[in-house]
Amino acid sequence: MEDVDIKGHTREEGAPAPDVAEGSGGSAAGVDEAASTSEKKAKKAESSRPRRNKKKDRDDAAEGKNKKREPRNRRRATKEEEAAALERKALAEAQGISTVRYPKRQSALLIGFCGSGYSGMQIQPDGIKTIENVLFKALVKAGAVSQDNADDPVKVSLARAARTDAGVHAAGNVVSLKMIVTVPGVKDLVAHINSELPPEIRLWGFVRVQNSFNARLVCDSRKYTYYFPSYLLIPPKPDSNLCKVLHRAHSGSVETQSPSSLHPFWQDPSSSDATPEEDMERKRNYRIGPTEMEHLREFVKQYEGSHNFHNFTVARDFNDRSNQRFMKEIRVQDPVVHGNTEWVAVMFHGQSFMLHQIRKMMAGLVLSCRTGTSPKIVNELYKSNTVFIPKMPSLGLLLEEPLFNSYNGRVAESNTKLQSTDPDYRPAIDFELHREKINAFKEEFIYKNMRGIEDRSGLFDAWVRSVDSYAGKDLLWLNREGQLPADCVIRKGERRTHPFKEKRVFDTTSFPSEAAFIKKQLIEEIAAEEESEEEVFDKRQLAETEG
């Protein structure tokens, strides 16, 4: 067996081990001589190094502190971008706008707007008129956004709490961005920005927020209200296509309903040959009863909670996890009469909403209640079968406000040891501070517009007549049993023989004062076959439409 010594040499078992102090000469003296030689070499190497200039090091350090650090990985601007920047600077100087850079602070802007005439909330390219396009230009003019960032809202991290469709109004919404909050020569920045905005868009106020704040991601939930005339709950006219189709499917008979089974509104003998204008005059005087109100309130309870709302939006498969939405509360408010028309308001409080979700939920509510459909149908609509649900008109939809309860709780806890004047103090996002101004704005710019269009043109009546004229099978889910007949189920890849086609005029909230305008638009759409079915979107577009 072999042994191994400390130098890795092998020796036979039993052989004497070498001296531990073995050196080049095999003795302790050799070790001392080697150590002395090593020390001499180390001293020689030390003496050959350049001496350190401590004064120069101190000067270099001081210069480094004063020298601005170059940003990493910064892309060099192209000649076109440099030219555009110089052009913006020259234009700003010509307009008397300062091009000096001022510090930006992450802020939350509390705004409200009447959406009539605008192509929705979200900023769009190519000069499309949207709320954010107009707001951003006003912020630049007011000096709250610098000229360096005027060409791209992404540079200031612009985000919104809730996105609204074209024409939809908002009493309250929140936009977050990095904003210049101290503009030289401006004492009241809110008033200064409002002076650059049209009267239908208002800035209620702004608050400093935490640096990581993003209005869409931090928002807990949203509140919307939908308004509609109560006469929409009158059942379909007995000789209408929808009435005939539903009666045939329900009873198996082609006979129309007997006069004794008709709704009281249609029992008037003169109603059978009345013109739409004559019917409209009588509908204005209709008043909803306690039974109908109870039916509405019972029905909306089926919407509350967490459900798969794939049938209440567009372009979503049943298995898409994003269809799962949580409705905190849905409340039907008592009816109110304005002019000759009675209005009903339904408040929706949900975590978030998909494209057209509220308008389709409202159509499900109104059409079910006016046809005596069982509330059980809602649970069927949450299941895997796909059916068609039309959209109610955009005119009745209003975003009340987004809520930030979790964020407000966090900043309240952080503020406990701070004064309101402390730089780290962050106020809560609270629309109640501006409630008086908001209510006045809603009355002047939103409610008057909504009621005025309805009073002049009967927009909601035109919508319900377009539904009642449908003679196909897409709406057979409207039945007293609350069942989903196979004839109304949409199967992927199969062409429907008589699909329901929606009219674009009901996606609009801005109309000329001409009373017959909507009627003319409907005639033109039908004649030109401009009706369209459900929109087609990719996943990225669908994500952008949520709010």
Coordinates of C-alpha atoms in Angstrom, one line a residue:
M1 CA 0.0 0.0 0.0
E2 CA 1.3 3.5 -0.9
D3 CA 1.4 6.6 1.3
V4 CA 1.3 10.2 -0.1
D5 CA 3.5 12.9 1.4
I6 CA 2.5 16.6 1.7
K7 CA 4.1 17.3 -1.7
G8 CA 2.1 14.6 -3.4
H9 CA 5.1 12.2 -3.7
T10 CA 4.4 8.6 -3.1
R11 CA 6.4 6.3 -0.8
E12 CA 6.3 2.7 0.2
E13 CA 4.4 1.8 3.3
G14 CA 6.8 1.8 6.3
A15 CA 9.4 4.1 4.6
P16 CA 10.6 7.1 6.7
A17 CA 8.7 10.2 6.0
P18 CA 10.7 13.2 4.7
D19 CA 11.4 16.2 6.9
V20 CA 8.4 18.6 6.9
A21 CA 10.8 21.5 6.6
E22 CA 12.4 20.1 3.5
G23 CA 13.6 22.8 1.1
S24 CA 15.8 23.1 -1.9
G25 CA 18.8 21.9 0.0
G26 CA 16.8 19.4 2.1
S27 CA 17.5 21.4 5.3
A28 CA 15.9 24.3 7.4
A29 CA 18.6 26.6 6.3
G30 CA 17.5 26.1 2.7
V31 CA 14.0 27.3 3.7
D32 CA 15.3 30.5 5.3
E33 CA 17.3 31.2 2.2
A34 CA 14.3 30.8 -0.1
A35 CA 12.1 33.0 2.1
S36 CA 14.8 35.8 2.0
T37 CA 15.0 35.6 -1.7
S38 CA 11.2 35.9 -2.1
E39 CA 11.1 39.0 0.2
K40 CA 13.7 40.7 -1.9
K41 CA 11.7 40.1 -5.1
A42 CA 8.5 41.5 -3.6
K43 CA 10.2 44.7 -2.4
K44 CA 11.8 45.2 -5.9
A45 CA 8.3 44.8 -7.6
E46 CA 6.8 47.3 -5.1
S47 CA 9.4 49.8 -5.8
S48 CA 8.9 49.5 -9.6
R49 CA 5.1 50.5 -9.3
P50 CA 4.2 54.1 -10.2
R51 CA 3.5 56.2 -7.1
R52 CA -0.2 57.0 -6.5
N53 CA -1.0 60.7 -6.8
K54 CA -3.6 61.2 -4.0
K55 CA -4.2 64.8 -4.9
K56 CA -5.1 63.9 -8.4
D57 CA -7.4 61.2 -7.2
R58 CA -9.3 63.8 -5.0
D59 CA -9.6 66.2 -8.0
D60 CA -10.9 63.4 -10.3
A61 CA -13.5 62.4 -7.7
A62 CA -14.7 66.0 -7.3
E63 CA -14.9 66.3 -11.1
G64 CA -16.9 63.0 -11.2
K65 CA -19.5 64.4 -8.8
N66 CA -20.1 67.5 -10.8
K67 CA -20.1 65.7 -14.1
K68 CA -23.6 64.6 -15.4
R69 CA -23.8 60.9 -15.9
E70 CA -24.6 59.8 -19.4
P71 CA -27.8 57.7 -19.7
R72 CA -27.2 54.1 -20.5
N73 CA -28.4 52.4 -23.7
R74 CA -29.9 55.7 -25.0
R75 CA -30.7 55.6 -28.7
R76 CA -29.2 58.4 -30.7
A77 CA -31.9 60.5 -32.3
T78 CA -32.2 60.3 -36.1
K79 CA -31.8 63.4 -38.3
E80 CA -35.6 63.5 -38.8
E81 CA -36.3 63.3 -35.1
E82 CA -33.7 66.1 -34.4
A83 CA -35.3 68.2 -37.1
A84 CA -38.7 67.6 -35.7
A85 CA -37.5 68.6 -32.2
L86 CA -36.0 71.8 -33.5
E87 CA -39.2 72.6 -35.3
R88 CA -41.3 72.0 -32.2
K89 CA -38.9 74.2 -30.2
A90 CA -39.1 77.0 -32.7
L91 CA -42.9 76.8 -32.9
A92 CA -43.1 76.9 -29.1
E93 CA -40.8 79.9 -28.9
A94 CA -42.9 81.6 -31.5
Q95 CA -46.1 81.0 -29.5
G96 CA -44.4 82.2 -26.3
I97 CA -44.3 78.7 -24.8
S98 CA -41.2 78.0 -22.6
T99 CA -38.9 75.2 -23.7
V100 CA -37.1 75.1 -20.3
R101 CA -37.3 71.7 -18.7
Y102 CA -39.1 71.5 -15.3
P103 CA -39.3 68.5 -12.9
K104 CA -42.2 66.1 -13.5
R105 CA -44.3 64.5 -10.8
Q106 CA -46.5 61.4 -11.1
S107 CA -50.1 62.7 -10.9
A108 CA -53.7 61.6 -11.1
L109 CA -56.0 63.9 -13.1
L110 CA -59.7 63.7 -12.2
I111 CA -61.7 64.6 -15.3
G112 CA -65.3 64.5 -16.7
F113 CA -66.6 64.8 -20.2
C114 CA -69.5 64.7 -22.6
G115 CA -68.5 62.1 -25.2
S116 CA -70.8 63.3 -28.0
G117 CA -68.8 64.0 -31.2
Y118 CA -65.7 62.1 -29.9
S119 CA -64.3 58.8 -31.0
G120 CA -64.0 57.4 -27.5
M121 CA -61.7 58.1 -24.5
Q122 CA -58.4 56.5 -25.6
I123 CA -55.8 58.5 -27.5
Q124 CA -55.5 57.6 -31.2
P125 CA -53.1 58.3 -34.0
D126 CA -53.8 60.2 -37.2
G127 CA -55.5 63.1 -35.6
I128 CA -58.7 61.2 -34.6
K129 CA -60.7 63.3 -32.2
T130 CA -60.7 61.5 -28.8
I131 CA -61.0 62.8 -25.3
E132 CA -57.3 62.1 -24.5
N133 CA -56.1 63.7 -27.7
V134 CA -57.8 66.9 -26.8
L135 CA -56.7 66.7 -23.1
F136 CA -53.1 66.0 -24.0
K137 CA -52.9 69.0 -26.3
A138 CA -54.3 71.2 -23.6
L139 CA -51.7 69.9 -21.1
V140 CA -49.0 70.8 -23.6
K141 CA -50.4 74.3 -24.2
A142 CA -50.8 74.9 -20.4
G143 CA -47.1 73.9 -19.8
A144 CA -48.0 70.8 -17.8
V145 CA -46.3 68.7 -20.4
S146 CA -43.0 69.9 -21.9
Q147 CA -42.4 70.4 -25.6
D148 CA -39.9 67.6 -25.5
N149 CA -42.7 65.2 -24.6
A150 CA -45.4 66.8 -26.7
D151 CA -45.0 64.3 -29.6
D152 CA -45.7 61.1 -27.6
P153 CA -47.9 60.5 -24.5
V154 CA -45.9 57.4 -23.8
K155 CA -43.0 59.5 -22.7
V156 CA -45.1 60.8 -19.7
S157 CA -46.6 57.3 -19.0
L158 CA -50.2 58.4 -19.9
A159 CA -52.8 55.8 -18.7
R160 CA -56.6 56.0 -18.0
A161 CA -58.6 54.2 -15.3
A162 CA -61.5 53.4 -17.6
R163 CA -61.8 53.3 -21.4
T164 CA -65.1 54.5 -22.9
D165 CA -66.6 53.8 -26.4
A166 CA -67.3 56.4 -29.0
G167 CA -69.9 58.9 -27.8
V168 CA -70.1 57.6 -24.2
H169 CA -70.0 60.1 -21.4
A170 CA -68.1 60.2 -18.1
A171 CA -68.9 62.2 -15.0
G172 CA -65.6 61.1 -13.6
N173 CA -62.5 59.3 -14.9
V174 CA -58.9 59.3 -13.9
V175 CA -55.8 59.9 -16.1
S176 CA -52.3 59.3 -14.7
L177 CA -49.1 60.8 -16.1
K178 CA -45.8 62.4 -15.2
M179 CA -46.8 66.1 -15.2
I180 CA -45.2 69.4 -14.5
V181 CA -47.2 70.5 -11.4
T182 CA -45.4 73.8 -10.9
V183 CA -45.7 76.0 -14.0
P184 CA -43.9 79.4 -13.7
G185 CA -46.4 82.2 -13.7
V186 CA -49.4 80.0 -13.1
K187 CA -51.1 80.2 -9.7
D188 CA -54.1 77.9 -10.4
L189 CA -53.0 75.1 -12.7
V190 CA -56.5 73.5 -12.8
A191 CA -58.1 76.7 -14.0
H192 CA -55.2 77.2 -16.5
I193 CA -55.7 73.8 -18.0
N194 CA -59.5 74.2 -18.1
S195 CA -59.0 77.4 -20.1
E196 CA -57.3 75.3 -22.8
L197 CA -60.1 72.7 -22.9
P198 CA -63.5 72.9 -24.6
P199 CA -66.4 73.2 -22.2
E200 CA -67.5 69.6 -22.7
I201 CA -64.2 68.4 -21.1
R202 CA -63.5 69.4 -17.5
L203 CA -60.5 68.9 -15.2
W204 CA -62.0 68.6 -11.6
G205 CA -58.6 68.5 -10.0
F206 CA -55.3 66.6 -9.7
V207 CA -53.3 64.9 -6.9
R208 CA -49.8 63.8 -6.5
V209 CA -49.6 60.0 -6.4
Q210 CA -47.0 57.4 -5.7
N211 CA -44.3 57.0 -8.4
S212 CA -45.5 53.5 -9.4
F213 CA -49.2 54.6 -9.8
N214 CA -50.9 53.6 -13.0
A215 CA -54.6 54.6 -13.3
R216 CA -55.7 51.4 -15.0
L217 CA -53.7 48.9 -13.0
V218 CA -54.4 50.5 -9.5
C219 CA -58.1 51.0 -10.1
D220 CA -60.2 48.6 -7.9
S221 CA -63.5 49.0 -9.7
R222 CA -65.8 51.1 -11.9
K223 CA -69.3 52.5 -11.6
Y224 CA -71.5 53.1 -14.6
T225 CA -75.1 54.1 -15.0
Y226 CA -77.4 53.3 -17.9
Y227 CA -80.6 55.4 -18.5
F228 CA -83.5 54.3 -20.6
P229 CA -87.2 55.4 -21.1
S230 CA -89.5 53.1 -19.2
Y231 CA -91.7 52.7 -22.3
L232 CA -89.1 50.2 -23.6
L233 CA -90.7 47.7 -21.2
I234 CA -94.0 47.7 -23.2
P235 CA -94.2 44.2 -24.9
P236 CA -93.7 44.0 -28.7
K237 CA -96.6 45.2 -30.8
P238 CA -98.9 42.1 -31.5
D239 CA -98.4 42.3 -35.3
S240 CA -94.6 42.7 -35.1
N241 CA -92.3 40.1 -36.4
L242 CA -90.7 39.4 -33.0
C243 CA -94.0 38.9 -31.4
K244 CA -95.1 36.4 -34.0
V245 CA -91.8 34.5 -33.9
L246 CA -91.7 34.2 -30.1
H247 CA -95.4 33.3 -29.9
R248 CA -95.0 30.6 -32.6
A249 CA -91.9 29.1 -30.9
H250 CA -93.6 29.2 -27.5
S251 CA -97.1 27.9 -28.3
G252 CA -96.4 26.1 -31.6
S253 CA -99.3 28.0 -33.1
V254 CA -99.2 30.5 -36.0
E255 CA -102.2 32.3 -34.5
T256 CA -101.6 35.7 -33.0
Q257 CA -102.4 36.5 -29.4
S258 CA -106.1 37.1 -28.5
P259 CA -107.0 40.6 -27.5
S260 CA -107.7 39.4 -23.9
S261 CA -104.1 38.3 -23.5
L262 CA -102.6 41.5 -24.8
H263 CA -100.8 44.0 -22.6
P264 CA -103.1 46.9 -21.6
F265 CA -101.1 49.3 -23.8
W266 CA -102.1 47.3 -26.9
Q267 CA -105.7 46.7 -25.9
D268 CA -106.7 50.0 -27.3
P269 CA -108.6 49.3 -30.6
S270 CA -107.0 52.2 -32.3
S271 CA -103.4 50.8 -31.7
S272 CA -103.7 48.1 -34.4
D273 CA -103.5 50.6 -37.3
A274 CA -101.7 53.4 -35.5
T275 CA -98.6 55.0 -37.1
P276 CA -95.3 54.9 -35.3
E277 CA -95.6 58.6 -34.5
E278 CA -99.1 58.0 -32.9
D279 CA -97.7 55.1 -30.9
M280 CA -94.8 57.2 -29.8
E281 CA -97.1 59.9 -28.4
R282 CA -98.9 57.3 -26.3
K283 CA -95.6 55.7 -25.1
R284 CA -94.5 59.1 -23.7
N285 CA -97.3 58.8 -21.2
Y286 CA -96.5 55.3 -20.2
R287 CA -95.6 54.8 -16.5
I288 CA -93.9 51.7 -15.1
G289 CA -95.8 49.8 -12.4
P290 CA -94.6 48.1 -9.2
T291 CA -94.7 44.6 -10.8
E292 CA -92.4 45.7 -13.6
M293 CA -90.0 47.3 -11.2
E294 CA -89.9 44.2 -9.1
H295 CA -89.2 42.1 -12.2
L296 CA -86.3 44.4 -13.1
R297 CA -84.8 44.2 -9.6
E298 CA -85.2 40.4 -9.5
F299 CA -83.5 40.0 -12.9
V300 CA -80.4 42.2 -12.2
K301 CA -79.6 40.1 -9.1
Q302 CA -78.7 37.3 -11.6
Y303 CA -75.9 39.5 -12.9
E304 CA -74.2 40.0 -9.5
G305 CA -71.2 38.0 -8.4
S306 CA -68.5 36.3 -10.6
H307 CA -69.6 34.9 -13.9
N308 CA -68.4 34.0 -17.4
F309 CA -69.8 36.9 -19.5
H310 CA -68.7 35.6 -22.8
N311 CA -72.2 36.1 -24.3
F312 CA -72.2 39.8 -23.2
T313 CA -69.2 40.9 -25.3
V314 CA -67.7 40.2 -28.7
A315 CA -65.0 37.9 -30.1
R316 CA -64.5 35.9 -26.9
D317 CA -64.5 32.2 -26.7
F318 CA -66.2 30.5 -23.7
N319 CA -62.8 29.1 -22.5
D320 CA -61.1 32.6 -22.5
R321 CA -60.3 33.2 -18.8
S322 CA -60.7 36.9 -19.2
N323 CA -64.5 36.5 -19.6
Q324 CA -64.7 35.9 -15.8
R325 CA -65.9 39.3 -14.4
F326 CA -67.0 40.2 -10.9
M327 CA -70.1 42.4 -10.5
K328 CA -70.1 43.9 -7.0
E329 CA -73.6 45.4 -7.1
I330 CA -76.3 46.2 -9.7
R331 CA -79.1 48.5 -8.6
V332 CA -82.3 49.6 -10.3
Q333 CA -83.3 53.1 -9.2
D334 CA -86.8 54.5 -8.8
P335 CA -88.2 56.0 -12.1
V336 CA -88.1 59.7 -12.6
V337 CA -90.1 61.8 -15.1
H338 CA -88.4 64.5 -17.2
G339 CA -90.7 66.4 -19.5
N340 CA -93.2 63.9 -20.8
T341 CA -90.9 60.8 -20.6
E342 CA -90.3 58.6 -17.6
W343 CA -86.7 57.4 -17.2
V344 CA -85.2 54.4 -15.3
A345 CA -81.6 54.3 -14.2
V346 CA -79.6 51.1 -13.6
M347 CA -76.3 51.4 -11.7
F348 CA -73.5 48.9 -12.4
H349 CA -70.6 48.5 -10.0
G350 CA -68.1 46.0 -11.2
Q351 CA -64.4 45.3 -11.0
S352 CA -64.0 45.8 -14.7
F353 CA -66.0 45.5 -17.9
M354 CA -65.4 44.1 -21.4
L355 CA -66.2 45.8 -24.7
H356 CA -70.0 46.5 -25.0
Q357 CA -70.6 44.4 -21.8
I358 CA -73.0 46.9 -20.1
R359 CA -75.0 47.6 -23.3
K360 CA -75.5 43.9 -23.8
M361 CA -76.4 43.3 -20.2
M362 CA -78.9 46.1 -20.5
A363 CA -80.4 44.6 -23.6
G364 CA -80.7 41.2 -21.9
L365 CA -82.5 42.9 -19.0
V366 CA -84.9 45.1 -21.0
L367 CA -85.8 42.5 -23.7
S368 CA -86.3 39.8 -21.1
C369 CA -88.6 41.9 -18.9
R370 CA -90.7 43.1 -21.9
T371 CA -91.2 39.6 -23.1
G372 CA -91.8 37.9 -19.7
T373 CA -88.6 35.9 -20.0
S374 CA -87.6 34.0 -16.8
P375 CA -84.6 35.3 -15.0
K376 CA -83.3 31.7 -15.2
I377 CA -82.1 32.5 -18.7
V378 CA -79.2 34.4 -17.3
N379 CA -77.6 31.3 -15.9
E380 CA -78.0 29.6 -19.3
L381 CA -76.2 32.6 -20.9
Y382 CA -73.2 32.0 -18.7
K383 CA -72.8 28.4 -20.0
S384 CA -70.7 27.3 -23.0
N385 CA -73.4 27.8 -25.8
T386 CA -72.9 31.0 -27.8
V387 CA -76.0 33.2 -28.6
F388 CA -76.5 36.7 -30.0
I389 CA -77.5 39.5 -27.6
P390 CA -78.0 43.0 -29.3
K391 CA -76.5 46.2 -27.8
M392 CA -78.6 48.9 -26.3
P393 CA -78.0 52.4 -27.7
S394 CA -74.8 54.2 -26.6
L395 CA -76.8 57.3 -25.7
G396 CA -77.9 55.9 -22.3
L397 CA -74.5 54.9 -20.9
L398 CA -72.5 57.1 -18.4
L399 CA -69.3 56.3 -16.6
E400 CA -69.9 57.6 -13.1
E401 CA -66.4 57.2 -11.7
P402 CA -63.5 54.7 -11.1
L403 CA -62.8 53.8 -7.5
F404 CA -59.3 53.5 -5.8
N405 CA -60.2 52.2 -2.3
S406 CA -57.1 50.0 -1.9
Y407 CA -54.7 52.8 -3.0
N408 CA -56.5 55.3 -0.8
G409 CA -56.1 52.9 2.2
R410 CA -52.4 52.5 1.5
V411 CA -51.6 56.2 1.3
A412 CA -53.8 56.9 4.4
E413 CA -51.6 54.5 6.3
S414 CA -48.4 56.1 4.9
N415 CA -49.7 59.6 5.8
T416 CA -50.4 58.9 9.5
K417 CA -47.0 60.5 10.5
L418 CA -47.0 63.2 7.9
Q419 CA -48.4 66.7 7.5
S420 CA -50.3 67.6 4.3
T421 CA -47.4 70.0 3.5
D422 CA -44.8 67.2 3.7
P423 CA -43.3 66.4 0.2
D424 CA -44.0 62.7 0.8
Y425 CA -47.7 63.2 1.7
R426 CA -50.1 61.7 -0.9
P427 CA -53.8 62.7 -0.9
A428 CA -56.6 60.3 -1.6
I429 CA -58.3 60.1 -5.0
D430 CA -61.8 61.4 -4.1
F431 CA -64.4 62.7 -6.5
E432 CA -66.7 63.7 -3.6
L433 CA -64.5 66.8 -3.2
H434 CA -65.9 68.0 -6.6
R435 CA -69.4 66.6 -6.3
E436 CA -71.2 69.9 -6.7
K437 CA -69.4 70.8 -9.9
I438 CA -69.8 67.3 -11.3
N439 CA -73.6 67.3 -10.7
A440 CA -73.9 70.6 -12.4
F441 CA -71.9 69.4 -15.4
K442 CA -73.9 66.2 -15.7
E443 CA -77.1 68.2 -15.8
E444 CA -75.9 70.7 -18.3
F445 CA -73.8 68.6 -20.7
I446 CA -74.9 65.0 -20.3
Y447 CA -78.6 64.7 -19.2
K448 CA -79.8 67.6 -21.4
N449 CA -78.1 66.0 -24.4
M450 CA -79.5 62.6 -23.7
R451 CA -83.0 63.8 -23.1
G452 CA -82.9 66.3 -25.9
I453 CA -82.0 63.6 -28.5
E454 CA -84.7 61.3 -27.2
D455 CA -87.4 64.0 -27.1
R456 CA -86.6 65.1 -30.7
S457 CA -86.0 61.8 -32.4
G458 CA -87.2 59.0 -30.3
L459 CA -83.9 57.2 -30.5
F460 CA -84.8 54.5 -28.0
D461 CA -88.1 53.8 -29.7
A462 CA -86.3 53.5 -33.0
W463 CA -84.0 50.9 -31.4
V464 CA -86.8 48.8 -30.0
R465 CA -88.7 48.9 -33.3
S466 CA -85.6 47.6 -35.0
V467 CA -85.5 44.7 -32.6
D468 CA -89.3 44.0 -33.0
S469 CA -88.9 43.9 -36.8
Y470 CA -86.6 41.0 -36.6
A471 CA -88.1 37.7 -37.9
G472 CA -85.2 35.3 -37.4
K473 CA -84.3 32.8 -34.7
D474 CA -81.4 34.6 -32.9
L475 CA -83.6 35.9 -30.1
L476 CA -85.5 32.7 -29.3
W477 CA -83.7 32.7 -25.9
L478 CA -86.4 35.2 -24.9
N479 CA -89.0 32.7 -23.5
R480 CA -90.9 32.2 -20.2
E481 CA -89.2 28.9 -19.4
G482 CA -85.7 30.4 -19.3
Q483 CA -84.3 27.8 -21.6
L484 CA -81.9 28.0 -24.5
P485 CA -83.5 26.5 -27.6
A486 CA -81.0 24.8 -30.1
D487 CA -82.3 27.0 -32.9
C488 CA -80.8 30.2 -31.4
V489 CA -77.4 28.7 -30.6
I490 CA -74.5 30.0 -32.8
R491 CA -72.1 27.3 -33.9
K492 CA -68.6 28.2 -35.1
G493 CA -68.2 27.7 -38.8
E494 CA -71.9 27.5 -39.5
R495 CA -73.6 30.2 -41.5
R496 CA -76.8 31.6 -40.0
T497 CA -79.7 31.9 -42.4
H498 CA -81.2 35.1 -41.0
P499 CA -78.7 36.7 -38.5
F500 CA -79.7 39.8 -36.5
K501 CA -78.0 42.9 -38.0
E502 CA -77.4 45.9 -35.8
K503 CA -77.6 49.5 -37.0
R504 CA -74.6 51.8 -36.6
V505 CA -76.8 54.8 -35.8
F506 CA -77.4 53.4 -32.3
D507 CA -73.6 53.6 -31.6
T508 CA -73.9 57.4 -31.9
T509 CA -74.7 60.0 -29.3
S510 CA -74.3 63.1 -31.4
F511 CA -77.1 64.1 -33.9
P512 CA -78.3 67.1 -35.8
S513 CA -81.3 68.9 -34.4
E514 CA -83.4 67.6 -37.3
A515 CA -86.1 65.4 -35.7
A516 CA -86.3 62.9 -38.6
F517 CA -82.5 62.4 -38.8
I518 CA -82.4 59.0 -37.1
K519 CA -85.2 57.7 -39.3
K520 CA -83.4 58.8 -42.4
Q521 CA -80.2 57.2 -41.2
L522 CA -82.0 53.8 -40.6
I523 CA -83.5 53.9 -44.1
E524 CA -80.1 54.7 -45.7
E525 CA -78.4 51.9 -43.7
I526 CA -81.0 49.3 -44.8
A527 CA -81.0 50.5 -48.4
A528 CA -77.2 50.4 -48.6
E529 CA -76.9 47.2 -46.6
E530 CA -74.4 48.9 -44.3
E531 CA -75.5 46.9 -41.2
S532 CA -72.8 44.9 -39.6
E533 CA -72.6 41.9 -37.3
E534 CA -70.3 41.6 -34.4
E535 CA -66.9 43.3 -34.7
V536 CA -63.7 41.3 -35.3
F537 CA -60.8 42.0 -32.9
D538 CA -57.5 40.4 -32.0
K539 CA -56.5 39.8 -28.4
R540 CA -54.4 43.0 -28.2
Q541 CA -57.3 45.1 -29.3
L542 CA -59.7 43.4 -26.9
A543 CA -57.3 44.1 -24.0
E544 CA -57.2 47.7 -24.9
T545 CA -61.1 48.0 -24.9
E546 CA -61.5 47.0 -21.2
G547 CA -62.5 49.5 -18.6

